[in-house]
């Protein structure tokens, strides 16, 4: 490989240069907007989404900058004009070296900051999802350090990150000014060395534009969770059949999946979210001749909670929320079934989440021939279940009250029905 200066930058260097420049400057502007938007309730939800985009772009810049540096070491840049003064040559080399430092240090300090999982005086549980595709690990176990260390680390790194952003913006302005000076005053070829040849400019612009559009679109185009929550969906633990055996005497009651659901709703960053538990099962033992002696129990897999937003779904698994690793299931156990009126009963019971037993308002049991329907609606205080109380005890980000809606429709299997759980 020749180490002699080239007449112009290579196509790879040109693409990386303009792509990194657009990403850095756009991300700096996004970061400045986020810092203001996250403090206002009207724009907080959008700022939270933008924060994931900001992190994704930053990590991309870090990767591209390392590639750019590796390419630069093997492909010397074009020689500077012979007429350029020595001080200007020195300034140009120093500027380029400083740019490489900033291109790597700026996103790296951002990664170090979010790895501490701390903001202001509050711990966080917010995963980093690269354009919603996969989770990026926290560096050096910083999120597992003491609260005092994490607070100090986060304060230091975010200040450094901010300072580096301002420095990058200032250096970019100086760089642009110098390039324009070479083009319009010195009238040399310095700027044209980094511009694609006329026949390739459209392709370069199209390629960079496509990459940016795909990245932004992947981060911002998320499912409509309100529409998802309102649509019919199953609450099953098995595939294929519309019915699931729900316990009791063999084949006595079966859950109708398509008519049943456990949903939850609340607000995050000022915007409503709607979700559901996708996997749960019930154990129903109802004797029509002695309803008060019957029982209705349920087991809900906490890992199946989803509102269709990848960041939310992953966060719900964390220790501060459902702590799926140690508490894979929440349970409901009926304690008493009391008559309300003809064929309608109040079901008193206890909901247990993360080992916290919570007395909830009675559910309603309705009996109609061979069909039983259990319904209920309650407002669950997150503090009662110890959900998200370390990072958001006041409900500044996620509403303290989470609405839970339950509907379980069961049919009695007639004598002689097959045990497969399918309808005739």
Coordinates of C-alpha atoms in Angstrom, one line a residue:
X1 CA 0.0 0.0 0.0
X2 CA 1.5 3.3 -1.0
X3 CA 1.9 5.9 1.8
X4 CA 2.5 8.8 -0.7
X5 CA 0.1 11.7 -0.5
X6 CA -2.8 11.3 -3.0
X7 CA -4.1 13.9 -5.3
X8 CA -7.5 13.8 -3.6
X9 CA -9.2 12.0 -0.8
X10 CA -10.5 8.5 -1.6
X11 CA -14.2 7.8 -2.1
X12 CA -14.4 6.0 1.3
X13 CA -12.8 8.9 3.1
X14 CA -15.2 11.4 1.4
X15 CA -18.3 9.3 2.3
X16 CA -17.2 8.9 5.9
X17 CA -16.3 12.6 6.2
X18 CA -19.6 13.9 5.2
X19 CA -21.7 11.2 6.9
X20 CA -19.9 11.7 10.2
X21 CA -20.1 15.5 9.9
X22 CA -23.9 15.4 9.2
X23 CA -24.4 12.9 12.1
X24 CA -22.4 14.9 14.6
X25 CA -23.8 18.3 13.9
X26 CA -27.4 17.0 13.7
X27 CA -26.9 15.1 17.0
X28 CA -25.5 18.1 18.7
X29 CA -28.5 20.1 17.7
X30 CA -30.8 17.3 18.9
X31 CA -29.0 17.1 22.2
X32 CA -29.4 20.8 22.8
X33 CA -33.1 20.6 22.0
X34 CA -33.5 17.5 24.3
X35 CA -32.1 19.2 27.4
X36 CA -34.9 21.8 27.2
X37 CA -37.7 19.6 25.9
X38 CA -37.3 16.9 28.6
X39 CA -38.1 19.6 31.3
X40 CA -41.4 20.5 29.7
X41 CA -44.4 18.2 30.1
X42 CA -45.7 18.9 26.6
X43 CA -42.5 17.7 24.9
X44 CA -41.2 15.2 27.5
X45 CA -42.4 12.0 25.7
X46 CA -40.9 13.2 22.4
X47 CA -37.7 14.0 24.2
X48 CA -37.5 10.5 25.7
X49 CA -37.8 9.0 22.2
X50 CA -35.3 11.5 20.9
X51 CA -32.9 10.4 23.6
X52 CA -32.8 6.9 22.2
X53 CA -32.2 8.3 18.7
X54 CA -29.5 10.5 20.1
X55 CA -27.7 7.6 21.7
X56 CA -28.1 5.5 18.5
X57 CA -26.6 8.2 16.3
X58 CA -23.8 8.8 18.8
X59 CA -22.8 5.1 18.9
X60 CA -22.9 5.1 15.1
X61 CA -20.6 8.1 15.0
X62 CA -18.2 6.3 17.3
X63 CA -18.0 3.3 15.0
X64 CA -17.7 5.4 11.9
X65 CA -15.0 7.6 13.5
X66 CA -12.9 4.5 14.4
X67 CA -13.3 3.3 10.8
X68 CA -12.3 6.7 9.5
X69 CA -9.2 6.8 11.7
X70 CA -8.2 3.3 10.6
X71 CA -8.7 4.3 6.9
X72 CA -6.7 7.5 7.4
X73 CA -3.7 5.6 8.8
X74 CA -3.5 3.6 5.7
X75 CA -4.4 6.3 3.2
X76 CA -2.5 9.5 3.5
X77 CA -4.4 12.7 2.7
X78 CA -3.6 15.0 -0.3
X79 CA -0.6 17.3 0.2
X80 CA -1.3 20.8 1.4
X81 CA -0.7 23.6 -1.1
X82 CA 2.9 24.5 -1.4
X83 CA 2.1 28.2 -0.9
X84 CA 0.4 27.6 2.4
X85 CA 2.3 29.3 5.3
X86 CA 3.9 27.1 7.9
X87 CA 1.7 28.3 10.7
X88 CA -1.4 27.5 8.6
X89 CA 0.0 24.1 7.9
X90 CA 0.5 23.5 11.6
X91 CA -3.0 24.8 12.4
X92 CA -4.5 22.5 9.7
X93 CA -2.8 19.4 11.1
X94 CA -3.7 20.3 14.7
X95 CA -7.3 20.9 13.7
X96 CA -7.5 17.5 12.0
X97 CA -5.9 15.7 14.9
X98 CA -8.3 17.5 17.4
X99 CA -11.2 16.5 15.2
X100 CA -10.3 12.8 15.5
X101 CA -10.1 13.2 19.3
X102 CA -13.5 14.9 19.5
X103 CA -15.1 12.5 17.0
X104 CA -14.2 9.6 19.4
X105 CA -14.4 11.3 22.8
X106 CA -17.8 13.0 22.3
X107 CA -19.8 9.8 21.7
X108 CA -17.6 7.8 24.2
X109 CA -18.3 10.2 27.0
X110 CA -22.0 10.0 26.2
X111 CA -21.8 6.2 26.4
X112 CA -20.0 6.5 29.7
X113 CA -22.6 8.8 31.0
X114 CA -25.6 6.7 30.2
X115 CA -23.8 3.6 31.5
X116 CA -24.0 5.0 35.0
X117 CA -27.8 5.0 34.8
X118 CA -28.2 8.3 36.7
X119 CA -29.7 11.6 36.0
X120 CA -29.5 14.6 38.3
X121 CA -30.1 13.1 41.8
X122 CA -32.1 10.1 40.6
X123 CA -31.1 6.6 39.5
X124 CA -32.4 5.3 36.2
X125 CA -33.4 2.0 34.5
X126 CA -33.3 3.0 30.8
X127 CA -31.7 0.6 28.3
X128 CA -29.8 1.8 25.3
X129 CA -31.4 0.3 22.1
X130 CA -29.5 0.9 18.9
X131 CA -32.2 2.1 16.6
X132 CA -34.6 -0.3 18.4
X133 CA -32.8 -3.3 17.0
X134 CA -30.7 -4.6 20.0
X135 CA -29.6 -3.5 23.5
X136 CA -26.2 -2.0 24.0
X137 CA -24.5 -3.0 27.2
X138 CA -23.4 -0.5 29.9
X139 CA -19.7 0.0 30.1
X140 CA -17.5 -1.3 32.9
X141 CA -20.5 -2.3 35.2
X142 CA -21.0 1.4 36.0
X143 CA -24.7 0.9 36.6
X144 CA -23.9 -1.6 39.4
X145 CA -21.6 0.8 41.4
X146 CA -22.7 2.6 44.6
X147 CA -25.2 5.4 44.3
X148 CA -22.7 8.0 45.4
X149 CA -20.2 6.8 42.7
X150 CA -22.9 6.7 40.0
X151 CA -24.1 10.2 40.8
X152 CA -20.6 11.7 40.8
X153 CA -19.6 9.8 37.6
X154 CA -22.8 10.9 35.8
X155 CA -22.4 14.5 36.8
X156 CA -18.7 14.5 35.6
X157 CA -19.2 12.7 32.3
X158 CA -22.3 14.7 31.3
X159 CA -20.5 18.0 32.0
X160 CA -17.5 16.7 29.9
X161 CA -19.9 15.5 27.2
X162 CA -21.5 18.9 27.0
X163 CA -18.2 20.7 26.9
X164 CA -17.0 18.4 24.1
X165 CA -20.2 19.1 22.2
X166 CA -19.6 22.9 22.3
X167 CA -16.0 22.4 21.4
X168 CA -16.9 20.3 18.4
X169 CA -19.4 22.9 17.2
X170 CA -16.8 25.7 17.6
X171 CA -14.1 23.7 15.8
X172 CA -16.6 22.8 13.0
X173 CA -17.3 26.4 12.5
X174 CA -13.6 27.2 12.3
X175 CA -13.1 24.3 9.9
X176 CA -15.9 25.5 7.6
X177 CA -14.5 29.0 7.7
X178 CA -11.0 27.8 6.8
X179 CA -12.4 25.7 3.9
X180 CA -14.3 28.7 2.5
X181 CA -11.2 30.8 2.8
X182 CA -9.2 28.3 0.7
X183 CA -12.0 28.2 -1.9
X184 CA -12.9 31.9 -2.3
X185 CA -9.8 33.8 -1.1
X186 CA -6.8 31.5 -1.6
X187 CA -8.5 29.9 -4.6
X188 CA -6.6 26.6 -4.1
X189 CA -7.8 23.0 -4.3
X190 CA -8.1 22.2 -0.6
X191 CA -11.9 22.1 -0.5
X192 CA -12.3 20.2 -3.8
X193 CA -10.1 17.4 -2.4
X194 CA -13.0 16.5 -0.1
X195 CA -15.8 17.0 -2.6
X196 CA -16.9 14.1 -4.8
X197 CA -16.3 14.3 -8.5
X198 CA -19.3 15.9 -10.3
X199 CA -20.6 12.6 -11.6
X200 CA -20.6 11.1 -8.1
X201 CA -22.2 13.9 -6.1
X202 CA -25.7 12.8 -6.6
X203 CA -24.9 9.2 -5.6
X204 CA -23.0 10.5 -2.5
X205 CA -25.9 12.7 -1.4
X206 CA -28.4 10.0 -2.1
X207 CA -26.4 7.4 -0.1
X208 CA -25.9 9.7 2.9
X209 CA -29.6 10.7 2.8
X210 CA -30.7 7.1 2.6
X211 CA -28.6 6.1 5.7
X212 CA -30.0 9.1 7.7
X213 CA -33.6 8.4 6.7
X214 CA -33.3 4.7 7.6
X215 CA -31.7 5.5 11.0
X216 CA -34.3 8.2 11.9
X217 CA -37.2 6.1 10.7
X218 CA -36.1 3.0 12.6
X219 CA -35.9 5.0 15.9
X220 CA -39.1 7.1 15.5
X221 CA -41.5 4.8 13.7
X222 CA -42.8 2.7 16.6
X223 CA -46.1 0.8 16.8
X224 CA -49.3 2.6 17.7
X225 CA -49.7 1.1 21.2
X226 CA -53.2 2.6 21.7
X227 CA -54.5 0.8 18.6
X228 CA -52.7 -2.4 19.7
X229 CA -54.2 -2.4 23.1
X230 CA -57.8 -1.9 21.9
X231 CA -57.6 -4.7 19.3
X232 CA -58.7 -8.2 20.2
X233 CA -55.8 -10.3 21.3
X234 CA -55.2 -13.5 23.2
X235 CA -54.2 -14.0 26.8
X236 CA -53.1 -17.5 26.4
X237 CA -50.3 -19.8 27.3
X238 CA -50.5 -22.0 24.3
X239 CA -50.7 -21.7 20.5
X240 CA -53.3 -22.8 18.0
X241 CA -56.6 -23.2 19.9
X242 CA -58.9 -20.5 20.9
X243 CA -59.5 -22.2 24.2
X244 CA -57.3 -23.2 27.1
X245 CA -58.0 -25.6 29.9
X246 CA -58.3 -23.5 33.1
X247 CA -58.3 -26.1 35.8
X248 CA -60.9 -27.6 38.1
X249 CA -62.3 -31.0 37.3
X250 CA -60.8 -32.4 34.1
X251 CA -62.2 -30.3 31.2
X252 CA -64.8 -28.5 33.4
X253 CA -63.9 -24.9 32.4
X254 CA -61.9 -23.5 29.6
X255 CA -60.6 -20.0 28.9
X256 CA -61.7 -18.3 25.6
X257 CA -58.5 -16.6 24.6
X258 CA -59.8 -14.2 22.0
X259 CA -62.4 -12.8 24.3
X260 CA -60.1 -12.5 27.3
X261 CA -57.3 -10.0 28.2
X262 CA -55.4 -8.4 31.0
X263 CA -54.5 -4.9 30.0
X264 CA -52.7 -2.0 31.7
X265 CA -52.5 1.7 30.9
X266 CA -50.8 4.8 32.2
X267 CA -48.7 7.8 31.2
X268 CA -45.0 8.0 30.4
X269 CA -43.5 11.4 29.8
X270 CA -46.9 12.9 29.5
X271 CA -48.1 10.5 26.8
X272 CA -50.5 7.6 27.3
X273 CA -49.4 4.1 26.9
X274 CA -51.5 0.9 26.7
X275 CA -50.2 -2.6 27.2
X276 CA -51.2 -6.1 28.0
X277 CA -49.9 -9.4 29.5
X278 CA -49.6 -11.9 26.7
X279 CA -49.2 -15.0 28.8
X280 CA -51.4 -15.9 31.8
X281 CA -53.5 -18.7 33.0
X282 CA -56.4 -19.2 35.3
X283 CA -57.5 -21.9 37.7
X284 CA -61.3 -21.7 38.0
X285 CA -63.3 -24.0 40.2
X286 CA -66.9 -22.9 40.1
X287 CA -69.8 -24.9 41.5
X288 CA -73.1 -23.3 40.5
X289 CA -74.8 -24.9 43.5
X290 CA -72.2 -23.5 45.9
X291 CA -70.7 -20.4 44.3
X292 CA -69.5 -19.0 47.6
X293 CA -67.3 -22.0 48.0
X294 CA -65.7 -21.7 44.6
X295 CA -62.3 -20.2 43.8
X296 CA -60.7 -18.2 41.0
X297 CA -57.0 -17.9 40.8
X298 CA -54.6 -16.6 38.1
X299 CA -50.9 -16.7 37.3
X300 CA -49.5 -13.9 35.1
X301 CA -46.1 -14.2 33.5
X302 CA -44.4 -10.8 34.2
X303 CA -42.0 -11.2 31.3
X304 CA -45.0 -11.1 28.9
X305 CA -45.9 -7.5 29.7
X306 CA -45.7 -5.4 26.6
X307 CA -46.9 -2.0 25.3
X308 CA -45.2 -2.4 21.9
X309 CA -42.4 -0.1 22.7
X310 CA -39.1 -1.9 22.8
X311 CA -37.5 0.4 25.4
X312 CA -40.5 0.0 27.7
X313 CA -40.7 -3.7 27.3
X314 CA -37.0 -4.2 28.1
X315 CA -37.2 -1.9 31.1
X316 CA -40.2 -3.8 32.6
X317 CA -37.9 -6.8 32.9
X318 CA -35.4 -4.9 35.1
X319 CA -35.0 -5.4 38.8
X320 CA -36.6 -2.1 39.6
X321 CA -39.7 -3.0 37.8
X322 CA -41.0 -6.6 37.5
X323 CA -37.7 -8.1 38.4
X324 CA -38.5 -11.0 36.1
X325 CA -35.4 -13.0 37.0
X326 CA -36.5 -13.2 40.7
X327 CA -40.3 -12.8 40.3
X328 CA -41.3 -14.5 37.0
X329 CA -45.0 -14.4 37.9
X330 CA -47.6 -12.3 39.6
X331 CA -50.6 -14.0 41.1
X332 CA -54.2 -13.4 42.0
X333 CA -55.9 -15.5 44.6
X334 CA -59.6 -15.2 45.5
X335 CA -60.4 -15.1 49.2
X336 CA -64.2 -14.9 49.1
X337 CA -67.0 -14.9 46.5
X338 CA -70.1 -13.0 47.6
X339 CA -73.5 -12.7 45.8
X340 CA -74.4 -9.3 44.5
X341 CA -77.6 -10.1 42.6
X342 CA -78.9 -12.9 40.5
X343 CA -76.0 -14.7 38.8
X344 CA -73.6 -11.9 39.7
X345 CA -71.0 -12.1 42.4
X346 CA -68.2 -10.1 44.0
X347 CA -64.8 -11.8 44.0
X348 CA -62.6 -10.6 46.9
X349 CA -58.9 -11.4 46.4
X350 CA -55.3 -10.5 46.7
X351 CA -52.9 -9.6 43.9
X352 CA -49.2 -10.4 44.6
X353 CA -46.5 -8.7 42.6
X354 CA -42.8 -9.1 43.5
X355 CA -43.9 -10.7 46.8
X356 CA -46.1 -7.7 47.7
X357 CA -49.6 -8.8 48.6
X358 CA -52.1 -6.1 47.6
X359 CA -55.8 -6.1 48.5
X360 CA -57.6 -5.0 45.4
X361 CA -61.2 -3.9 44.7
X362 CA -63.5 -6.9 44.1
X363 CA -63.7 -8.4 40.7
X364 CA -67.1 -9.3 39.3
X365 CA -68.2 -12.8 38.3
X366 CA -71.1 -13.2 36.0
X367 CA -72.6 -16.7 35.4
X368 CA -74.8 -17.5 32.4
X369 CA -75.6 -21.1 31.8
X370 CA -72.3 -22.6 30.7
X371 CA -70.3 -19.3 30.6
X372 CA -68.5 -17.5 33.3
X373 CA -67.1 -14.0 32.9
X374 CA -64.7 -12.3 35.3
X375 CA -64.2 -8.6 34.9
X376 CA -62.5 -5.9 36.9
X377 CA -60.9 -2.5 36.8
X378 CA -58.5 -1.1 39.3
X379 CA -56.0 1.7 39.8
X380 CA -52.7 0.2 41.1
X381 CA -50.3 2.5 42.9
X382 CA -46.8 1.6 41.8
X383 CA -45.6 2.0 45.4
X384 CA -47.8 -0.9 46.6
X385 CA -46.0 -3.2 44.2
X386 CA -42.6 -1.5 44.4
X387 CA -42.5 -0.8 40.7
X388 CA -40.1 1.9 39.5
X389 CA -39.9 3.5 42.9
X390 CA -36.1 3.9 43.0
X391 CA -35.9 6.1 39.9
X392 CA -39.3 7.6 39.8
X393 CA -41.0 7.7 43.2
X394 CA -43.0 10.8 42.5
X395 CA -44.4 9.7 39.2
X396 CA -42.5 12.5 37.3
X397 CA -41.9 10.2 34.3
X398 CA -44.3 7.3 34.7
X399 CA -47.7 7.8 36.3
X400 CA -47.9 6.5 39.9
X401 CA -51.3 5.0 39.2
X402 CA -51.5 2.3 36.6
X403 CA -54.9 1.2 35.4
X404 CA -55.5 -2.5 35.2
X405 CA -58.4 -4.0 33.3
X406 CA -59.3 -7.7 33.5
X407 CA -61.7 -9.7 31.4
X408 CA -61.7 -13.5 31.4
X409 CA -64.4 -15.4 29.6
X410 CA -64.7 -19.1 30.3
X411 CA -67.0 -21.8 29.0
X412 CA -68.0 -25.0 30.7
X413 CA -67.0 -28.1 28.8
X414 CA -69.9 -30.4 28.2
X415 CA -69.6 -34.0 29.3
X416 CA -67.9 -36.1 26.6
X417 CA -66.0 -33.2 25.0
X418 CA -62.5 -34.0 23.9
X419 CA -59.7 -32.9 26.2
X420 CA -57.9 -31.1 23.5
X421 CA -59.4 -27.7 24.4
X422 CA -61.0 -27.0 20.9
X423 CA -64.5 -26.0 20.2
X424 CA -66.9 -28.3 18.4

